[in-house]
XYZ file of C-alpha atoms in Angstrom:
590
model
C 69.785 -54.754 -11.660
C 67.736 -52.156 -9.852
C 69.168 -49.889 -7.151
C 66.330 -50.971 -4.865
C 67.151 -54.702 -4.877
C 70.052 -54.522 -2.401
C 71.869 -52.344 0.105
C 75.509 -52.393 1.133
C 76.636 -53.894 4.439
C 78.514 -51.382 6.616
C 78.355 -48.760 3.883
C 79.985 -46.150 6.137
C 83.167 -48.229 6.318
C 83.586 -48.470 2.548
C 86.605 -46.570 1.220
C 85.759 -43.197 -0.393
C 87.804 -44.188 -3.462
C 85.111 -46.732 -4.249
C 82.254 -44.199 -4.043
C 80.727 -41.925 -6.679
C 80.979 -38.194 -5.889
C 77.464 -37.597 -7.252
C 75.452 -40.213 -5.361
C 77.938 -40.894 -2.491
C 77.414 -44.616 -2.966
C 79.797 -47.333 -4.178
C 80.276 -47.293 -7.920
C 77.628 -49.063 -9.959
C 78.515 -49.575 -13.654
C 81.533 -47.248 -13.204
C 82.891 -45.141 -16.088
C 85.784 -42.734 -16.624
C 85.420 -39.331 -18.315
C 88.008 -37.718 -20.584
C 89.243 -35.791 -17.531
C 89.880 -39.023 -15.618
C 86.958 -38.597 -13.196
C 85.076 -41.687 -12.072
C 81.273 -41.818 -11.744
C 78.366 -44.200 -11.939
C 77.171 -44.209 -15.535
C 73.588 -43.464 -14.510
C 74.616 -40.579 -12.221
C 76.719 -38.730 -14.794
C 74.148 -39.308 -17.556
C 71.347 -37.861 -15.431
C 73.584 -34.957 -14.426
C 74.343 -34.075 -18.060
C 70.671 -34.414 -19.040
C 69.586 -32.119 -16.199
C 72.040 -29.417 -17.282
C 70.934 -29.620 -20.928
C 67.296 -30.735 -20.956
C 66.696 -30.055 -24.638
C 69.619 -32.163 -25.837
C 72.438 -31.003 -28.122
C 75.530 -32.174 -29.983
C 77.844 -31.456 -27.042
C 75.773 -33.636 -24.725
C 75.784 -36.503 -27.244
C 79.552 -36.162 -27.735
C 80.176 -36.149 -23.975
C 78.090 -39.289 -23.487
C 79.854 -41.137 -26.293
C 83.278 -40.406 -24.734
C 82.402 -42.143 -21.445
C 84.677 -45.190 -21.073
C 84.037 -48.142 -18.711
C 86.472 -48.314 -15.805
C 89.039 -51.084 -16.373
C 91.274 -50.948 -13.257
C 91.152 -54.563 -12.123
C 92.027 -53.776 -8.512
C 89.162 -51.321 -8.104
C 86.746 -53.616 -9.911
C 87.753 -56.553 -7.696
C 87.310 -54.405 -4.589
C 83.828 -53.376 -5.762
C 82.911 -56.998 -6.509
C 84.093 -58.104 -3.066
C 81.773 -55.710 -1.215
C 79.017 -57.499 0.709
C 75.385 -56.533 0.332
C 71.990 -57.434 1.750
C 69.123 -58.405 -0.554
C 66.237 -56.086 0.267
C 63.723 -58.598 -1.049
C 64.584 -61.662 1.038
C 66.901 -59.953 3.599
C 69.771 -62.350 2.896
C 73.075 -60.799 4.068
C 76.789 -61.095 3.264
C 76.244 -61.695 -0.427
C 79.112 -60.448 -2.547
C 78.241 -57.958 -5.274
C 79.735 -60.224 -7.906
C 77.260 -62.953 -6.916
C 74.273 -60.636 -6.482
C 72.965 -61.028 -10.024
C 72.969 -64.821 -9.668
C 71.108 -64.512 -6.371
C 68.480 -62.086 -7.701
C 67.765 -64.096 -10.834
C 67.933 -67.687 -9.586
C 68.107 -67.937 -5.788
C 66.081 -65.154 -4.158
C 62.724 -66.532 -2.900
C 61.205 -63.062 -3.441
C 62.267 -62.738 -7.064
C 59.416 -61.986 -9.449
C 58.460 -64.902 -11.698
C 55.709 -65.599 -14.225
C 53.051 -68.257 -13.999
C 53.780 -71.420 -16.008
C 50.479 -70.663 -17.755
C 51.749 -67.292 -18.980
C 51.707 -68.747 -22.499
C 47.928 -68.961 -22.007
C 47.896 -65.276 -20.997
C 47.702 -65.816 -17.242
C 48.422 -62.319 -15.850
C 49.922 -63.494 -12.541
C 53.403 -62.209 -11.767
C 54.673 -62.507 -8.214
C 57.298 -63.701 -5.719
C 58.817 -67.132 -6.245
C 57.798 -68.300 -2.751
C 54.125 -67.781 -3.720
C 54.525 -69.640 -7.015
C 53.420 -73.084 -5.769
C 50.319 -71.777 -4.008
C 49.319 -69.846 -7.119
C 49.759 -72.885 -9.374
C 47.392 -74.919 -7.195
C 44.559 -72.429 -7.766
C 45.541 -70.920 -11.148
C 42.461 -70.925 -13.353
C 44.519 -70.813 -16.544
C 46.676 -73.778 -15.485
C 43.629 -75.821 -14.491
C 41.941 -74.973 -17.771
C 45.049 -75.617 -19.897
C 43.452 -78.429 -21.988
C 40.382 -76.304 -22.697
C 42.428 -73.174 -23.361
C 44.849 -74.991 -25.662
C 41.924 -76.393 -27.601
C 40.366 -72.932 -27.682
C 43.592 -71.380 -28.976
C 43.820 -74.108 -31.584
C 40.231 -73.441 -32.618
C 41.008 -69.722 -32.733
C 44.041 -70.295 -34.956
C 42.068 -72.604 -37.232
C 39.264 -70.062 -37.325
C 41.697 -67.317 -38.377
C 43.065 -69.546 -41.144
C 39.588 -70.333 -42.431
C 38.594 -66.689 -42.202
C 41.690 -65.621 -44.135
C 41.017 -68.257 -46.801
C 37.364 -67.216 -46.963
C 38.270 -63.524 -47.331
C 40.768 -64.372 -50.066
C 38.164 -66.362 -51.982
C 35.669 -63.528 -51.574
C 38.233 -61.167 -53.123
C 38.784 -63.579 -56.015
C 35.021 -63.840 -56.557
C 34.740 -60.048 -56.543
C 37.545 -59.783 -59.116
C 35.828 -62.366 -61.335
C 32.557 -60.460 -61.034
C 34.302 -57.268 -62.113
C 35.766 -59.103 -65.129
C 32.306 -60.457 -66.003
C 30.854 -56.980 -65.729
C 33.593 -55.639 -68.025
C 32.892 -58.387 -70.586
C 29.153 -57.717 -70.399
C 29.723 -53.993 -70.997
C 31.930 -54.784 -74.007
C 29.329 -57.213 -75.376
C 26.678 -54.521 -74.983
C 28.790 -52.089 -77.007
C 29.320 -54.718 -79.738
C 25.586 -55.437 -79.864
C 24.823 -51.718 -80.207
C 27.322 -51.442 -83.089
C 25.757 -54.521 -84.710
C 22.271 -52.993 -84.386
C 23.431 -49.731 -86.007
C 24.989 -51.614 -88.951
C 21.825 -53.693 -89.456
C 19.698 -50.527 -89.387
C 21.864 -48.862 -92.036
C 21.737 -51.997 -94.183
C 17.927 -52.180 -93.918
C 17.666 -48.525 -94.982
C 19.793 -49.205 -98.095
C 17.636 -52.227 -98.948
C 14.474 -50.087 -98.720
C 15.999 -47.487 -101.048
C 16.868 -50.233 -103.561
C 13.277 -51.485 -103.458
C 11.965 -47.957 -104.196
C 14.327 -47.604 -107.193
C 13.147 -50.965 -108.537
C 9.509 -49.785 -108.340
C 10.349 -46.559 -110.249
C 12.173 -48.562 -112.915
C 9.198 -50.895 -113.297
C 6.849 -47.915 -113.875
C 9.175 -46.503 -116.568
C 9.303 -49.883 -118.322
C 5.501 -50.162 -118.283
C 5.165 -46.659 -119.834
C 7.758 -47.573 -122.439
C 5.813 -50.727 -123.358
C 2.605 -48.666 -123.630
C 4.137 -46.272 -126.189
C 5.589 -49.208 -128.056
C 2.141 -50.815 -128.343
C 0.641 -47.528 -129.625
C 3.304 -47.349 -132.349
C 2.565 -50.878 -133.455
C -1.192 -50.198 -133.586
C -0.700 -47.025 -135.701
C 1.552 -48.885 -138.159
C -1.012 -51.634 -138.466
C -3.789 -49.095 -139.100
C -1.668 -47.319 -141.749
C -0.925 -50.580 -143.466
C -4.608 -51.452 -143.467
C -5.535 -48.099 -145.011
C -2.933 -48.536 -147.777
C -4.285 -51.941 -148.598
C -7.811 -50.599 -148.707
C -6.674 -47.753 -150.966
C -5.077 -50.106 -153.418
C -8.134 -52.341 -153.527
C -10.851 -49.690 -153.534
C -12.114 -47.970 -156.634
C -12.298 -44.452 -155.568
C -13.964 -41.870 -157.819
C -11.579 -39.376 -159.273
C -13.264 -36.496 -157.618
C -12.855 -38.162 -154.238
C -9.190 -39.063 -154.725
C -7.862 -35.665 -153.711
C -9.958 -35.766 -150.611
C -8.876 -39.292 -149.728
C -5.304 -38.433 -150.552
C -5.483 -35.420 -148.322
C -6.943 -37.511 -145.527
C -4.249 -40.107 -146.021
C -1.593 -37.463 -145.900
C -3.066 -36.165 -142.672
C -3.056 -39.666 -141.236
C 0.501 -40.180 -142.429
C 1.485 -36.887 -140.871
C -0.161 -37.873 -137.581
C 1.606 -41.220 -137.700
C 4.887 -39.511 -138.393
C 4.318 -37.090 -135.502
C 3.441 -39.908 -133.148
C 6.417 -41.897 -134.362
C 8.691 -38.889 -133.948
C 7.435 -38.229 -130.423
C 7.703 -41.894 -129.622
C 11.274 -41.969 -130.883
C 12.117 -38.847 -128.908
C 10.512 -40.330 -125.802
C 12.245 -43.607 -126.443
C 15.591 -41.852 -126.824
C 15.026 -39.832 -123.674
C 13.997 -42.913 -121.759
C 16.931 -44.862 -123.046
C 19.505 -42.109 -122.687
C 18.358 -40.547 -119.501
C 15.915 -42.425 -117.386
C 16.980 -45.967 -118.046
C 20.716 -45.292 -118.030
C 20.605 -43.069 -114.982
C 18.362 -45.348 -113.030
C 20.369 -48.361 -114.110
C 23.605 -46.708 -113.090
C 22.141 -45.640 -109.772
C 20.735 -49.077 -109.190
C 24.044 -50.632 -110.115
C 25.889 -48.318 -107.760
C 23.372 -49.004 -105.024
C 23.667 -52.722 -105.671
C 27.443 -52.482 -105.405
C 27.246 -50.411 -102.220
C 24.617 -52.675 -100.718
C 26.703 -55.694 -101.589
C 29.775 -54.080 -100.055
C 27.826 -53.073 -96.962
C 26.311 -56.509 -96.765
C 29.704 -58.185 -97.105
C 31.206 -55.776 -94.581
C 28.322 -56.340 -92.184
C 28.596 -60.085 -92.603
C 32.339 -59.914 -91.923
C 31.819 -57.725 -88.865
C 29.009 -59.945 -87.631
C 31.216 -62.980 -88.134
C 34.087 -61.290 -86.277
C 31.713 -60.289 -83.490
C 30.466 -63.848 -83.244
C 34.022 -65.196 -83.106
C 35.058 -62.596 -80.503
C 31.881 -63.239 -78.541
C 32.582 -66.971 -78.532
C 36.174 -66.316 -77.472
C 35.023 -64.099 -74.609
C 32.195 -66.406 -73.608
C 34.602 -69.336 -73.166
C 36.600 -67.765 -70.269
C 33.369 -66.204 -69.018
C 31.796 -69.625 -68.689
C 34.970 -70.869 -67.014
C 34.808 -67.906 -64.593
C 31.178 -68.681 -63.838
C 32.039 -72.312 -63.102
C 34.950 -71.194 -60.924
C 32.694 -68.704 -59.118
C 30.169 -71.455 -58.423
C 32.933 -73.680 -57.059
C 34.307 -70.857 -54.915
C 30.826 -70.022 -53.656
C 30.239 -73.658 -52.737
C 33.631 -73.794 -50.986
C 32.846 -70.458 -49.301
C 29.518 -71.771 -48.020
C 31.241 -74.912 -46.744
C 33.975 -72.877 -45.034
C 31.380 -70.456 -43.685
C 29.614 -73.381 -42.015
C 32.923 -74.553 -40.559
C 33.690 -71.012 -39.365
C 30.263 -70.813 -37.729
C 30.922 -74.106 -35.956
C 34.343 -72.894 -34.829
C 32.833 -69.628 -33.579
C 30.325 -71.571 -31.529
C 33.076 -73.772 -30.061
C 35.262 -70.754 -29.267
C 32.293 -68.985 -27.720
C 31.569 -72.013 -25.536
C 35.195 -72.158 -24.378
C 35.229 -68.404 -23.721
C 32.058 -68.788 -21.679
C 33.677 -71.527 -19.602
C 36.771 -69.380 -19.080
C 34.681 -66.370 -18.082
C 32.673 -68.471 -15.642
C 35.874 -69.760 -14.057
C 37.311 -66.238 -13.938
C 34.067 -64.927 -12.455
C 34.139 -67.625 -9.787
C 37.659 -66.517 -9.001
C 36.664 -62.834 -8.870
C 33.618 -63.686 -6.747
C 35.788 -65.275 -4.037
C 34.887 -63.591 -0.745
C 37.148 -60.740 0.187
C 39.223 -61.711 3.182
C 40.859 -58.330 3.651
C 39.768 -56.398 6.713
C 39.704 -52.608 6.411
C 40.174 -51.718 9.996
C 39.602 -48.005 9.590
C 36.440 -48.465 7.500
C 37.640 -45.704 5.185
C 37.197 -47.608 1.887
C 33.758 -48.876 2.911
C 32.719 -45.297 3.637
C 33.890 -44.192 0.192
C 31.919 -47.005 -1.437
C 28.621 -46.027 0.211
C 28.237 -42.927 -1.985
C 28.744 -44.780 -5.289
C 25.685 -45.415 -7.468
C 25.134 -47.938 -10.221
C 26.641 -47.043 -13.624
C 28.171 -43.852 -12.213
C 31.549 -42.195 -12.832
C 33.804 -42.786 -9.802
C 36.586 -40.374 -8.770
C 38.853 -41.759 -6.017
C 41.875 -39.552 -6.707
C 44.188 -38.639 -3.808
C 42.420 -40.989 -1.349
C 45.620 -42.787 -0.209
C 44.340 -46.030 -1.702
C 46.900 -48.852 -1.515
C 47.284 -52.386 -2.823
C 45.426 -53.855 0.176
C 42.306 -51.878 -0.784
C 42.179 -52.812 -4.458
C 40.374 -56.170 -4.343
C 37.432 -54.876 -2.311
C 37.341 -51.563 -4.194
C 37.442 -53.084 -7.691
C 34.820 -55.712 -6.916
C 32.511 -53.071 -5.485
C 33.044 -50.468 -8.225
C 33.486 -52.551 -11.382
C 31.607 -55.802 -10.695
C 28.784 -54.735 -8.376
C 28.132 -51.105 -9.388
C 29.325 -51.431 -13.031
C 30.795 -47.920 -13.180
C 31.688 -46.340 -16.524
C 34.719 -44.248 -15.472
C 37.210 -44.913 -12.659
C 39.833 -42.342 -11.606
C 42.551 -43.555 -9.226
C 45.381 -41.090 -9.913
C 47.706 -39.823 -7.147
C 47.287 -42.866 -4.879
C 49.647 -45.531 -3.519
C 48.946 -48.333 -5.992
C 51.885 -50.533 -7.062
C 52.200 -53.399 -9.532
C 50.414 -55.781 -7.148
C 47.405 -53.475 -6.868
C 47.305 -53.081 -10.655
C 47.428 -56.877 -11.004
C 44.413 -57.175 -8.686
C 42.590 -54.609 -10.811
C 43.545 -56.496 -13.993
C 42.042 -59.728 -12.614
C 38.691 -57.948 -12.243
C 38.929 -56.505 -15.770
C 38.645 -60.002 -17.265
C 34.907 -59.859 -16.475
C 34.449 -56.124 -17.137
C 31.405 -55.177 -19.210
C 30.941 -51.514 -18.297
C 34.235 -49.677 -17.589
C 35.077 -47.294 -20.453
C 37.745 -45.018 -18.925
C 40.496 -45.936 -16.415
C 42.972 -43.412 -14.970
C 45.907 -44.756 -12.908
C 48.267 -41.800 -13.400
C 50.786 -40.837 -10.709
C 50.983 -44.233 -9.021
C 53.780 -46.839 -9.062
C 52.333 -49.725 -11.062
C 55.655 -50.111 -12.989
C 56.158 -52.757 -15.693
C 54.505 -55.387 -13.490
C 51.197 -53.528 -13.471
C 51.510 -52.615 -17.151
C 51.957 -56.289 -18.006
C 48.909 -57.373 -16.007
C 46.690 -54.637 -17.471
C 47.918 -55.352 -21.001
C 47.077 -59.035 -20.688
C 43.615 -58.332 -19.311
C 42.829 -55.851 -22.100
C 44.052 -58.298 -24.749
C 41.362 -60.862 -23.929
C 37.618 -60.449 -24.384
C 37.627 -56.667 -23.808
C 34.671 -54.868 -25.366
C 34.313 -51.576 -23.479
C 37.640 -49.947 -22.465
C 38.323 -46.893 -24.655
C 40.527 -44.593 -22.538
C 43.578 -45.723 -20.518
C 45.820 -43.250 -18.644
C 49.094 -44.476 -17.111
C 51.064 -41.222 -16.664
C 53.965 -41.153 -14.165
C 54.025 -44.850 -13.264
C 57.723 -45.712 -13.729
C 56.926 -47.714 -16.879
C 60.003 -48.626 -18.964
C 60.536 -50.118 -22.418
C 59.476 -53.524 -21.055
C 56.103 -52.136 -20.018
C 55.765 -50.479 -23.430
C 56.409 -53.897 -25.031
C 53.530 -55.423 -23.046
C 51.198 -52.573 -24.038
C 52.282 -52.908 -27.683
C 51.318 -56.599 -27.631
C 47.949 -55.568 -26.204
C 47.377 -53.073 -29.049
C 47.863 -55.863 -31.609
C 44.628 -57.555 -30.505
C 42.642 -54.854 -28.680
C 39.959 -53.214 -30.825
C 38.407 -50.716 -28.389
C 41.102 -48.470 -26.878
C 41.147 -45.077 -28.601
C 43.287 -43.005 -26.189
C 46.486 -44.261 -24.506
C 48.372 -41.896 -22.163
C 51.947 -42.917 -21.243
C 53.467 -39.523 -20.418
C 56.181 -38.879 -17.796
C 57.487 -42.466 -17.717
C 60.919 -43.865 -18.627
C 60.034 -45.225 -22.049
C 62.869 -45.027 -24.580
C 63.408 -45.580 -28.285
C 62.927 -49.368 -28.085
C 59.548 -49.017 -26.421
C 58.462 -46.388 -28.953
C 59.423 -48.699 -31.829
C 57.358 -51.540 -30.374
C 54.323 -49.278 -29.923
C 54.669 -47.871 -33.451
C 55.008 -51.345 -34.982
C 51.822 -52.520 -33.271
C 49.879 -49.374 -34.221
C 51.024 -49.362 -37.859
C 50.699 -53.069 -38.651
C 47.924 -54.379 -36.409
C 45.775 -51.639 -34.820
C 42.956 -49.684 -36.478
C 41.259 -48.076 -33.469
C 43.847 -46.094 -31.457
C 43.404 -42.376 -32.193
C 45.585 -40.596 -29.607
C 48.978 -41.593 -28.159
C 50.601 -39.445 -25.435
C 54.351 -39.914 -24.843
C 55.032 -36.496 -23.300
C 58.060 -36.083 -20.974
C 59.648 -39.456 -21.698
C 63.242 -38.200 -21.582
C 64.729 -41.372 -23.073
C 62.982 -40.810 -26.436
C 65.655 -39.513 -28.858
C 66.220 -38.947 -32.566
C 66.931 -42.673 -32.975
C 63.200 -43.407 -33.360
C 62.339 -40.492 -35.684
C 62.220 -42.654 -38.824
C 59.817 -45.044 -37.105
C 57.587 -42.115 -36.079
C 57.607 -40.831 -39.670
C 56.597 -44.282 -40.915
C 53.681 -44.323 -38.475
C 52.517 -40.873 -39.638
C 52.665 -41.945 -43.292
C 51.008 -45.346 -43.091
C 48.737 -45.456 -40.045
C 45.028 -44.946 -40.816
C 43.506 -44.533 -37.350
C 45.970 -42.673 -35.097
C 45.486 -38.928 -35.590
C 47.184 -37.306 -32.558
C 50.625 -37.913 -30.987
C 52.148 -35.917 -28.110
C 55.962 -35.853 -27.877
C 56.452 -32.663 -25.863
C 59.452 -32.395 -23.545
C 61.237 -35.480 -24.884
C 64.896 -35.586 -26.008
C 64.181 -34.919 -29.680
C 66.339 -32.405 -31.541
C 64.842 -29.393 -33.305
C 65.698 -30.938 -36.664
C 63.856 -34.147 -35.774
C 60.807 -32.226 -34.543
C 60.761 -30.221 -37.777
C 60.833 -33.418 -39.878
C 57.955 -34.886 -37.892
C 55.870 -31.724 -38.232
C 56.463 -31.633 -42.000
C 55.240 -35.218 -42.354
C 52.213 -34.431 -40.179
C 51.323 -31.468 -42.420
C 51.588 -33.679 -45.516
C 49.242 -36.205 -43.918
C 46.583 -33.524 -43.429
C 44.439 -35.230 -40.802
C 47.295 -35.795 -38.337
C 48.171 -33.593 -35.324
C 51.645 -33.670 -33.759
C 52.611 -31.905 -30.543
C 56.372 -31.829 -29.944
């Protein structure tokens, strides 16, 4: 319950015992300190934080010892006070019934469109709900949008299945490549063995030729010996038959002796040669040939065994390889089929998006019915050129100016940068701006710092930037009274947005819960955000340090985080800086 939703009736007449000494207003969420003093919980917490801005153990201990007030009489008196709703001006509502009134009865309570599940950004008073429903583009297009969302979901499923099959195909290709490399190595080894075997066979052939020459020479000497013996035998026969004169006998005898001596010499040489051939040449060559034959046979057997093993191993490896190839063909055929389905789905989604954009454009092109009586905004617009950077800071621009301004700047002039800081823009003005952003095709940088867009504006902007955004890269929302709820909306936006690189959320009231939501979105879903500024968010404490460390360790895109002037202890800051140094490409300011 916000302090701005009601005001007390006849506040001056309320007993001082029911008022907080710090804010001088009736107790709201009253607590009792150890000393017995009574305060509003928010008042005493802010007081302690202001006295010790850096945070310490004493502050934490003091806060933990705050006890809710339990005096039934005082609580009943507080509940019986009458208040006036500042939204609908209803009076004489008891405090105890105020929550029921604000949530379920107040005609000015803020409600969402029934098409919020289709990302309709409208958020407004309950008494405007019916009129909005009658012209709500998202509600009118619900059948188309539901079909589009269904197509989108089916498309994501097909895409995920397709990517998974592509990974499986890539793994199978790597296995095939590994098998092919191994087969190449086996073939090289086989070639080397065959080369060595061929060399041994050639050497055996050369030894056989040498042996054949020695045998031929041996046969030649053997024939000469036989011829000499035959000639000697013939001479002896002739000698016995011939009648040789006595005076010629000595001469013939001498000649016969010479012939016999020559025969004996030839026979002796032949025997020596024969012995040498037999003992040396033949035996050595035979032994060498035998050894070579044995080695060749061993090498041949070994080569045959290795070749046989290689053939068996090759067949074993070829079997799963053939299966992989068949599986790859099937996967490729399925991939082509799914790719065709994905293409069809993309076309359908694109057609639906086009219809939605046309409807949204018709809505944004509705003639502006606001009348700027002072002509101030029109005068500012006259100096703006096409595709220019527009600076409208400190121009006292309010919600009533936003529709005309945004249409002129973003739609008509297609500016690239728009600066609106230090103006009077609330959540309603931010919602008007968000409606225009649905058709944005040029705006790259938007600065809304130092306004009051609150969680309402953050929600509208987050929804607009979650759908069909292709240009926005820099979003600054400093000092806009954004709480953890607004951080939740922006975290949901970061899960689908793929363009924003810098997000500035400094000087808001974001706490540990909001930080956790942002970190979860950045770590698990976002790959584009590079800088996140959370400076001067006093509700950020050591409770979210582990989540910040996880983001530093695992996030791949975010490289800069500002946490200056938050409620982090020195020990927590030191841990974060150590993790940032380990990361290397990460900068932390705290």
